[in-house]
Amino acid sequence: GSVRRSDGYRRNARSAYDAELVRVAYRASPTLGLRAQVGRSAYTYQIPGPLTDAMFAADPRAATRSRNWFRPAIWVPSLTATWAPAARTRVVAQTSAVLGRRNSVQVPGFATTPDLPDPATGAYGARQVDVDRFGSTTTELRVLHGYTLLGRPQTLAAGASLSANRMRRQGLGRGTTDTGYDLTLTGAFGRDLTFTSRAVAVYAEQAVQLTPRWAVVPGVRVERGATRMAGRLAYYDPADVPR
């Protein structure tokens, strides 16, 4: 694991990062190996906001925001089985995933639009909340086979893969008037879309070693996939939302 903390060059540019990796391997037999691992990384970044050229020239460390935050957190688990049924043949089966979220709460606007409290109430305005959720899985079976042709070693690789992806994007939510990292909503998301995709592929490659320093690798890959979108956009009539 690793941990990193930074105050940032600009004001209001703090960040905190941590990552971990756990791996377990097991030799089930002389020809079969199993491995499981999971990695995680996350960081929280305080966004100092945009600057105009004049602002940067006057003070490159200046900040126009103090309530903007960004936080992604990603998990990457995987399971792998490796089988060697013959001396020059190896079969690898692997299932992996990318799971996580990418969150932000901030005051949008240009550098010339300051984030100041209301003089009458002393309260700040509500911030915008955006949340993305990711879920992607891939399963692949790959075969590597080595043999000798015309006195030279050759390699054939073939396999198939199946992938499924899902992303839910929620944005333009009305958040709190607080200053810290807080995704609490005080109003519905203005954008709530879900994207899904599925794909299957088969492939084969043949590495032909013509000379000790020259190889030709012809290959073929056939893939079929589809992507769909569903959801709501507050600024579109439902019938007009592109699919």
PDB file of C-alpha atoms in Angstrom:
ATOM      1  CA  GLY A   1       0.000   0.000   0.000  1.00  0.00           C
ATOM      2  CA  SER A   2       0.971   3.632  -0.380  1.00  0.00           C
ATOM      3  CA  VAL A   3      -0.192   6.929   1.069  1.00  0.00           C
ATOM      4  CA  ARG A   4       0.576  10.434  -0.170  1.00  0.00           C
ATOM      5  CA  ARG A   5      -0.460  13.831   1.125  1.00  0.00           C
ATOM      6  CA  SER A   6       0.118  17.175  -0.576  1.00  0.00           C
ATOM      7  CA  ASP A   7      -0.730  20.799   0.171  1.00  0.00           C
ATOM      8  CA  GLY A   8      -0.391  21.718  -3.509  1.00  0.00           C
ATOM      9  CA  TYR A   9       1.394  24.635  -5.155  1.00  0.00           C
ATOM     10  CA  ARG A  10      -1.720  26.781  -5.347  1.00  0.00           C
ATOM     11  CA  ARG A  11      -3.857  27.721  -2.406  1.00  0.00           C
ATOM     12  CA  ASN A  12      -6.885  25.492  -1.826  1.00  0.00           C
ATOM     13  CA  ALA A  13      -5.178  22.661  -3.698  1.00  0.00           C
ATOM     14  CA  ARG A  14      -4.816  19.958  -1.061  1.00  0.00           C
ATOM     15  CA  SER A  15      -4.819  16.287  -2.032  1.00  0.00           C
ATOM     16  CA  ALA A  16      -4.796  12.972  -0.190  1.00  0.00           C
ATOM     17  CA  TYR A  17      -4.093   9.693  -2.007  1.00  0.00           C
ATOM     18  CA  ASP A  18      -3.956   6.065  -0.906  1.00  0.00           C
ATOM     19  CA  ALA A  19      -3.631   2.763  -2.770  1.00  0.00           C
ATOM     20  CA  GLU A  20      -3.534  -0.895  -1.781  1.00  0.00           C
ATOM     21  CA  LEU A  21      -2.885  -4.192  -3.549  1.00  0.00           C
ATOM     22  CA  VAL A  22      -3.489  -7.701  -2.179  1.00  0.00           C
ATOM     23  CA  ARG A  23      -2.423 -10.778  -4.145  1.00  0.00           C
ATOM     24  CA  VAL A  24      -2.711 -14.495  -3.366  1.00  0.00           C
ATOM     25  CA  ALA A  25      -1.188 -17.238  -5.529  1.00  0.00           C
ATOM     26  CA  TYR A  26      -1.663 -21.000  -5.229  1.00  0.00           C
ATOM     27  CA  ARG A  27       0.074 -23.806  -7.115  1.00  0.00           C
ATOM     28  CA  ALA A  28      -2.643 -26.457  -7.353  1.00  0.00           C
ATOM     29  CA  SER A  29      -0.450 -28.882  -9.326  1.00  0.00           C
ATOM     30  CA  PRO A  30       2.766 -28.818 -11.366  1.00  0.00           C
ATOM     31  CA  THR A  31       0.717 -27.721 -14.393  1.00  0.00           C
ATOM     32  CA  LEU A  32      -2.012 -25.562 -12.801  1.00  0.00           C
ATOM     33  CA  GLY A  33      -1.580 -22.212 -11.056  1.00  0.00           C
ATOM     34  CA  LEU A  34      -4.232 -19.948  -9.562  1.00  0.00           C
ATOM     35  CA  ARG A  35      -3.996 -16.282  -8.630  1.00  0.00           C
ATOM     36  CA  ALA A  36      -6.410 -13.798  -7.094  1.00  0.00           C
ATOM     37  CA  GLN A  37      -5.725 -10.139  -6.559  1.00  0.00           C
ATOM     38  CA  VAL A  38      -7.534  -6.909  -5.834  1.00  0.00           C
ATOM     39  CA  GLY A  39      -6.214  -3.385  -6.139  1.00  0.00           C
ATOM     40  CA  ARG A  40      -7.757  -0.176  -4.901  1.00  0.00           C
ATOM     41  CA  SER A  41      -6.836   3.468  -5.357  1.00  0.00           C
ATOM     42  CA  ALA A  42      -8.574   6.643  -4.226  1.00  0.00           C
ATOM     43  CA  TYR A  43      -7.762  10.277  -3.770  1.00  0.00           C
ATOM     44  CA  THR A  44      -9.481  13.455  -2.685  1.00  0.00           C
ATOM     45  CA  TYR A  45      -8.433  16.677  -4.361  1.00  0.00           C
ATOM     46  CA  GLN A  46      -9.482  20.195  -3.443  1.00  0.00           C
ATOM     47  CA  ILE A  47      -9.816  22.073  -6.739  1.00  0.00           C
ATOM     48  CA  PRO A  48      -8.521  25.668  -6.535  1.00  0.00           C
ATOM     49  CA  GLY A  49     -10.613  26.829  -9.499  1.00  0.00           C
ATOM     50  CA  PRO A  50      -9.789  28.539 -12.799  1.00  0.00           C
ATOM     51  CA  LEU A  51      -7.624  31.647 -13.298  1.00  0.00           C
ATOM     52  CA  THR A  52      -7.579  34.201 -16.065  1.00  0.00           C
ATOM     53  CA  ASP A  53      -4.243  35.103 -17.656  1.00  0.00           C
ATOM     54  CA  ALA A  54      -4.201  38.348 -15.683  1.00  0.00           C
ATOM     55  CA  MET A  55      -4.876  36.534 -12.409  1.00  0.00           C
ATOM     56  CA  PHE A  56      -2.110  34.053 -13.125  1.00  0.00           C
ATOM     57  CA  ALA A  57       0.364  36.818 -13.970  1.00  0.00           C
ATOM     58  CA  ALA A  58      -0.479  38.613 -10.728  1.00  0.00           C
ATOM     59  CA  ASP A  59      -0.311  35.505  -8.508  1.00  0.00           C
ATOM     60  CA  PRO A  60       0.089  32.006  -9.996  1.00  0.00           C
ATOM     61  CA  ARG A  61      -0.706  30.478  -6.605  1.00  0.00           C
ATOM     62  CA  ALA A  62      -4.081  32.205  -6.317  1.00  0.00           C
ATOM     63  CA  ALA A  63      -7.360  30.297  -6.032  1.00  0.00           C
ATOM     64  CA  THR A  64     -10.866  31.281  -7.070  1.00  0.00           C
ATOM     65  CA  ARG A  65     -12.610  28.408  -5.271  1.00  0.00           C
ATOM     66  CA  SER A  66     -12.403  26.976  -1.772  1.00  0.00           C
ATOM     67  CA  ARG A  67     -15.400  24.617  -1.852  1.00  0.00           C
ATOM     68  CA  ASN A  68     -14.613  22.502  -4.917  1.00  0.00           C
ATOM     69  CA  TRP A  69     -13.724  18.826  -4.391  1.00  0.00           C
ATOM     70  CA  PHE A  70     -13.042  15.848  -6.648  1.00  0.00           C
ATOM     71  CA  ARG A  71     -12.795  12.224  -5.492  1.00  0.00           C
ATOM     72  CA  PRO A  72     -12.431   9.077  -7.640  1.00  0.00           C
ATOM     73  CA  ALA A  73     -12.197   5.640  -5.988  1.00  0.00           C
ATOM     74  CA  ILE A  74     -11.495   2.546  -8.112  1.00  0.00           C
ATOM     75  CA  TRP A  75     -11.352  -1.192  -7.340  1.00  0.00           C
ATOM     76  CA  VAL A  76      -9.707  -3.659  -9.755  1.00  0.00           C
ATOM     77  CA  PRO A  77     -10.219  -7.341  -8.796  1.00  0.00           C
ATOM     78  CA  SER A  78      -9.090 -10.280 -10.935  1.00  0.00           C
ATOM     79  CA  LEU A  79      -8.950 -14.076 -10.943  1.00  0.00           C
ATOM     80  CA  THR A  80      -6.434 -15.919 -13.145  1.00  0.00           C
ATOM     81  CA  ALA A  81      -5.892 -19.616 -13.861  1.00  0.00           C
ATOM     82  CA  THR A  82      -2.837 -20.768 -15.819  1.00  0.00           C
ATOM     83  CA  TRP A  83      -2.651 -24.330 -17.144  1.00  0.00           C
ATOM     84  CA  ALA A  84       0.275 -25.911 -18.984  1.00  0.00           C
ATOM     85  CA  PRO A  85      -0.982 -29.213 -20.433  1.00  0.00           C
ATOM     86  CA  ALA A  86       2.187 -29.658 -22.520  1.00  0.00           C
ATOM     87  CA  ALA A  87       5.732 -28.332 -22.489  1.00  0.00           C
ATOM     88  CA  ARG A  88       5.048 -25.682 -25.140  1.00  0.00           C
ATOM     89  CA  THR A  89       1.336 -25.089 -24.577  1.00  0.00           C
ATOM     90  CA  ARG A  90      -0.174 -22.677 -22.072  1.00  0.00           C
ATOM     91  CA  VAL A  91      -3.836 -21.864 -21.416  1.00  0.00           C
ATOM     92  CA  VAL A  92      -4.738 -18.713 -19.461  1.00  0.00           C
ATOM     93  CA  ALA A  93      -8.246 -17.915 -18.234  1.00  0.00           C
ATOM     94  CA  GLN A  94      -8.821 -14.569 -16.547  1.00  0.00           C
ATOM     95  CA  THR A  95     -11.767 -12.626 -15.208  1.00  0.00           C
ATOM     96  CA  SER A  96     -11.247  -9.018 -14.136  1.00  0.00           C
ATOM     97  CA  ALA A  97     -13.308  -5.984 -13.318  1.00  0.00           C
ATOM     98  CA  VAL A  98     -13.041  -2.227 -12.909  1.00  0.00           C
ATOM     99  CA  LEU A  99     -15.466  -0.979 -10.274  1.00  0.00           C
ATOM    100  CA  GLY A 100     -15.715   2.436  -8.738  1.00  0.00           C
ATOM    101  CA  ARG A 101     -17.015   5.951  -8.554  1.00  0.00           C
ATOM    102  CA  ARG A 102     -15.908   9.395  -9.664  1.00  0.00           C
ATOM    103  CA  ASN A 103     -17.498  12.088  -7.539  1.00  0.00           C
ATOM    104  CA  SER A 104     -17.278  15.850  -7.459  1.00  0.00           C
ATOM    105  CA  VAL A 105     -18.952  18.722  -5.625  1.00  0.00           C
ATOM    106  CA  GLN A 106     -18.144  22.198  -6.824  1.00  0.00           C
ATOM    107  CA  VAL A 107     -19.232  25.687  -7.700  1.00  0.00           C
ATOM    108  CA  PRO A 108     -19.178  25.921 -11.514  1.00  0.00           C
ATOM    109  CA  GLY A 109     -18.433  29.142 -13.314  1.00  0.00           C
ATOM    110  CA  PHE A 110     -15.651  31.197 -14.826  1.00  0.00           C
ATOM    111  CA  ALA A 111     -12.715  32.633 -12.919  1.00  0.00           C
ATOM    112  CA  THR A 112     -14.343  36.050 -13.036  1.00  0.00           C
ATOM    113  CA  THR A 113     -17.419  34.738 -11.164  1.00  0.00           C
ATOM    114  CA  PRO A 114     -16.342  34.632  -7.507  1.00  0.00           C
ATOM    115  CA  ASP A 115     -17.797  32.217  -4.967  1.00  0.00           C
ATOM    116  CA  LEU A 116     -18.859  34.616  -2.208  1.00  0.00           C
ATOM    117  CA  PRO A 117     -21.529  34.451   0.515  1.00  0.00           C
ATOM    118  CA  ASP A 118     -24.788  36.338   0.125  1.00  0.00           C
ATOM    119  CA  PRO A 119     -24.319  39.743   1.822  1.00  0.00           C
ATOM    120  CA  ALA A 120     -27.870  39.625   3.182  1.00  0.00           C
ATOM    121  CA  THR A 121     -27.741  36.135   4.714  1.00  0.00           C
ATOM    122  CA  GLY A 122     -24.029  35.388   4.998  1.00  0.00           C
ATOM    123  CA  ALA A 123     -24.653  31.970   3.431  1.00  0.00           C
ATOM    124  CA  TYR A 124     -22.929  30.511   0.385  1.00  0.00           C
ATOM    125  CA  GLY A 125     -24.873  29.242  -2.597  1.00  0.00           C
ATOM    126  CA  ALA A 126     -25.589  25.564  -3.170  1.00  0.00           C
ATOM    127  CA  ARG A 127     -22.907  23.564  -4.964  1.00  0.00           C
ATOM    128  CA  GLN A 128     -23.294  21.194  -7.900  1.00  0.00           C
ATOM    129  CA  VAL A 129     -22.955  17.452  -7.253  1.00  0.00           C
ATOM    130  CA  ASP A 130     -21.877  15.010  -9.984  1.00  0.00           C
ATOM    131  CA  VAL A 131     -21.534  11.253  -9.458  1.00  0.00           C
ATOM    132  CA  ASP A 132     -20.306   8.660 -11.973  1.00  0.00           C
ATOM    133  CA  ARG A 133     -20.472   4.932 -11.204  1.00  0.00           C
ATOM    134  CA  PHE A 134     -18.407   2.456 -13.227  1.00  0.00           C
ATOM    135  CA  GLY A 135     -18.802  -1.295 -13.557  1.00  0.00           C
ATOM    136  CA  SER A 136     -16.785  -3.147 -16.186  1.00  0.00           C
ATOM    137  CA  THR A 137     -16.037  -6.886 -16.362  1.00  0.00           C
ATOM    138  CA  THR A 138     -13.959  -8.853 -18.860  1.00  0.00           C
ATOM    139  CA  THR A 139     -13.485 -12.611 -19.174  1.00  0.00           C
ATOM    140  CA  GLU A 140     -10.851 -13.953 -21.539  1.00  0.00           C
ATOM    141  CA  LEU A 141      -9.556 -17.381 -22.509  1.00  0.00           C
ATOM    142  CA  ARG A 142      -6.182 -17.375 -24.277  1.00  0.00           C
ATOM    143  CA  VAL A 143      -4.147 -20.281 -25.666  1.00  0.00           C
ATOM    144  CA  LEU A 144      -0.456 -20.073 -26.564  1.00  0.00           C
ATOM    145  CA  HIS A 145       1.074 -23.013 -28.440  1.00  0.00           C
ATOM    146  CA  GLY A 146       4.654 -23.298 -29.587  1.00  0.00           C
ATOM    147  CA  TYR A 147       5.930 -25.675 -32.250  1.00  0.00           C
ATOM    148  CA  THR A 148       8.743 -26.066 -34.745  1.00  0.00           C
ATOM    149  CA  LEU A 149       8.332 -25.467 -38.467  1.00  0.00           C
ATOM    150  CA  LEU A 150      11.166 -25.651 -41.009  1.00  0.00           C
ATOM    151  CA  GLY A 151      13.608 -25.884 -38.159  1.00  0.00           C
ATOM    152  CA  ARG A 152      12.454 -22.666 -36.467  1.00  0.00           C
ATOM    153  CA  PRO A 153      10.272 -22.114 -33.388  1.00  0.00           C
ATOM    154  CA  GLN A 154       6.798 -20.763 -34.127  1.00  0.00           C
ATOM    155  CA  THR A 155       4.001 -19.529 -31.853  1.00  0.00           C
ATOM    156  CA  LEU A 156       0.241 -19.645 -32.281  1.00  0.00           C
ATOM    157  CA  ALA A 157      -2.011 -17.522 -30.050  1.00  0.00           C
ATOM    158  CA  ALA A 158      -5.793 -17.787 -30.053  1.00  0.00           C
ATOM    159  CA  GLY A 159      -8.558 -16.826 -27.713  1.00  0.00           C
ATOM    160  CA  ALA A 160     -11.951 -15.378 -26.987  1.00  0.00           C
ATOM    161  CA  SER A 161     -13.159 -12.595 -24.733  1.00  0.00           C
ATOM    162  CA  LEU A 162     -16.458 -11.384 -23.356  1.00  0.00           C
ATOM    163  CA  SER A 163     -16.894  -7.934 -21.838  1.00  0.00           C
ATOM    164  CA  ALA A 164     -19.749  -6.055 -20.215  1.00  0.00           C
ATOM    165  CA  ASN A 165     -19.682  -2.414 -19.190  1.00  0.00           C
ATOM    166  CA  ARG A 166     -22.107  -0.251 -17.276  1.00  0.00           C
ATOM    167  CA  MET A 167     -21.746   3.407 -16.382  1.00  0.00           C
ATOM    168  CA  ARG A 168     -24.317   5.487 -14.570  1.00  0.00           C
ATOM    169  CA  ARG A 169     -23.766   9.237 -14.858  1.00  0.00           C
ATOM    170  CA  GLN A 170     -25.694  11.436 -12.457  1.00  0.00           C
ATOM    171  CA  GLY A 171     -24.991  15.136 -12.602  1.00  0.00           C
ATOM    172  CA  LEU A 172     -26.230  18.663 -12.122  1.00  0.00           C
ATOM    173  CA  GLY A 173     -27.492  17.766  -8.657  1.00  0.00           C
ATOM    174  CA  ARG A 174     -28.187  20.519  -6.144  1.00  0.00           C
ATOM    175  CA  GLY A 175     -25.861  20.072  -3.201  1.00  0.00           C
ATOM    176  CA  THR A 176     -25.307  21.730   0.139  1.00  0.00           C
ATOM    177  CA  THR A 177     -23.908  25.160   0.965  1.00  0.00           C
ATOM    178  CA  ASP A 178     -21.096  23.631   3.048  1.00  0.00           C
ATOM    179  CA  THR A 179     -17.375  23.996   2.410  1.00  0.00           C
ATOM    180  CA  GLY A 180     -16.044  20.424   2.782  1.00  0.00           C
ATOM    181  CA  TYR A 181     -16.385  17.320   0.631  1.00  0.00           C
ATOM    182  CA  ASP A 182     -20.085  16.465   0.903  1.00  0.00           C
ATOM    183  CA  LEU A 183     -22.273  14.785  -1.740  1.00  0.00           C
ATOM    184  CA  THR A 184     -25.555  15.359   0.110  1.00  0.00           C
ATOM    185  CA  LEU A 185     -28.323  16.411  -2.266  1.00  0.00           C
ATOM    186  CA  THR A 186     -30.963  19.023  -1.606  1.00  0.00           C
ATOM    187  CA  GLY A 187     -32.518  18.587  -5.055  1.00  0.00           C
ATOM    188  CA  ALA A 188     -32.738  15.876  -7.720  1.00  0.00           C
ATOM    189  CA  PHE A 189     -30.054  15.234 -10.317  1.00  0.00           C
ATOM    190  CA  GLY A 190     -30.657  17.142 -13.518  1.00  0.00           C
ATOM    191  CA  ARG A 191     -28.924  14.414 -15.517  1.00  0.00           C
ATOM    192  CA  ASP A 192     -29.328  10.698 -14.804  1.00  0.00           C
ATOM    193  CA  LEU A 193     -28.117   8.452 -17.629  1.00  0.00           C
ATOM    194  CA  THR A 194     -27.064   4.812 -17.774  1.00  0.00           C
ATOM    195  CA  PHE A 195     -24.793   3.526 -20.535  1.00  0.00           C
ATOM    196  CA  THR A 196     -24.406  -0.225 -21.086  1.00  0.00           C
ATOM    197  CA  SER A 197     -22.337  -2.137 -23.610  1.00  0.00           C
ATOM    198  CA  ARG A 198     -21.656  -5.784 -24.404  1.00  0.00           C
ATOM    199  CA  ALA A 199     -18.969  -7.208 -26.669  1.00  0.00           C
ATOM    200  CA  VAL A 200     -17.692 -10.636 -27.662  1.00  0.00           C
ATOM    201  CA  ALA A 201     -14.531 -11.284 -29.665  1.00  0.00           C
ATOM    202  CA  VAL A 202     -12.525 -14.199 -31.032  1.00  0.00           C
ATOM    203  CA  TYR A 203      -9.022 -13.865 -32.387  1.00  0.00           C
ATOM    204  CA  ALA A 204      -5.951 -15.752 -33.591  1.00  0.00           C
ATOM    205  CA  GLU A 205      -2.369 -14.732 -34.322  1.00  0.00           C
ATOM    206  CA  GLN A 206       0.451 -16.731 -35.831  1.00  0.00           C
ATOM    207  CA  ALA A 207       4.028 -15.600 -35.236  1.00  0.00           C
ATOM    208  CA  VAL A 208       6.069 -16.963 -38.138  1.00  0.00           C
ATOM    209  CA  GLN A 209       9.805 -16.773 -37.397  1.00  0.00           C
ATOM    210  CA  LEU A 210      11.376 -16.499 -40.861  1.00  0.00           C
ATOM    211  CA  THR A 211      14.884 -15.733 -39.617  1.00  0.00           C
ATOM    212  CA  PRO A 212      16.378 -15.344 -36.125  1.00  0.00           C
ATOM    213  CA  ARG A 213      15.785 -11.557 -36.417  1.00  0.00           C
ATOM    214  CA  TRP A 214      12.673 -11.349 -38.607  1.00  0.00           C
ATOM    215  CA  ALA A 215       9.151 -12.533 -37.823  1.00  0.00           C
ATOM    216  CA  VAL A 216       5.806 -12.015 -39.541  1.00  0.00           C
ATOM    217  CA  VAL A 217       2.652 -12.029 -37.381  1.00  0.00           C
ATOM    218  CA  PRO A 218      -0.559 -12.372 -39.399  1.00  0.00           C
ATOM    219  CA  GLY A 219      -3.748 -12.344 -37.366  1.00  0.00           C
ATOM    220  CA  VAL A 220      -7.505 -12.094 -37.460  1.00  0.00           C
ATOM    221  CA  ARG A 221     -10.011 -10.731 -34.941  1.00  0.00           C
ATOM    222  CA  VAL A 222     -13.800 -10.765 -35.147  1.00  0.00           C
ATOM    223  CA  GLU A 223     -15.730  -8.685 -32.644  1.00  0.00           C
ATOM    224  CA  ARG A 224     -19.382  -7.847 -32.122  1.00  0.00           C
ATOM    225  CA  GLY A 225     -20.710  -5.304 -29.659  1.00  0.00           C
ATOM    226  CA  ALA A 226     -23.634  -3.079 -28.840  1.00  0.00           C
ATOM    227  CA  THR A 227     -24.094   0.033 -26.706  1.00  0.00           C
ATOM    228  CA  ARG A 228     -27.314   1.347 -25.193  1.00  0.00           C
ATOM    229  CA  MET A 229     -28.300   4.471 -23.290  1.00  0.00           C
ATOM    230  CA  ALA A 230     -31.263   5.081 -21.019  1.00  0.00           C
ATOM    231  CA  GLY A 231     -32.180   7.767 -18.551  1.00  0.00           C
ATOM    232  CA  ARG A 232     -33.317  11.324 -18.110  1.00  0.00           C
ATOM    233  CA  LEU A 233     -32.073  14.792 -18.937  1.00  0.00           C
ATOM    234  CA  ALA A 234     -33.947  17.578 -17.159  1.00  0.00           C
ATOM    235  CA  TYR A 235     -33.276  20.005 -20.026  1.00  0.00           C
ATOM    236  CA  TYR A 236     -34.653  17.675 -22.741  1.00  0.00           C
ATOM    237  CA  ASP A 237     -38.150  16.474 -23.467  1.00  0.00           C
ATOM    238  CA  PRO A 238     -38.085  12.681 -22.863  1.00  0.00           C
ATOM    239  CA  ALA A 239     -39.013  12.069 -26.498  1.00  0.00           C
ATOM    240  CA  ASP A 240     -36.019  14.115 -27.639  1.00  0.00           C
ATOM    241  CA  VAL A 241     -33.331  12.399 -25.539  1.00  0.00           C
ATOM    242  CA  PRO A 242     -30.919  10.794 -28.019  1.00  0.00           C
ATOM    243  CA  ARG A 243     -30.596   7.035 -27.668  1.00  0.00           C
TER     244      ARG A 243
END
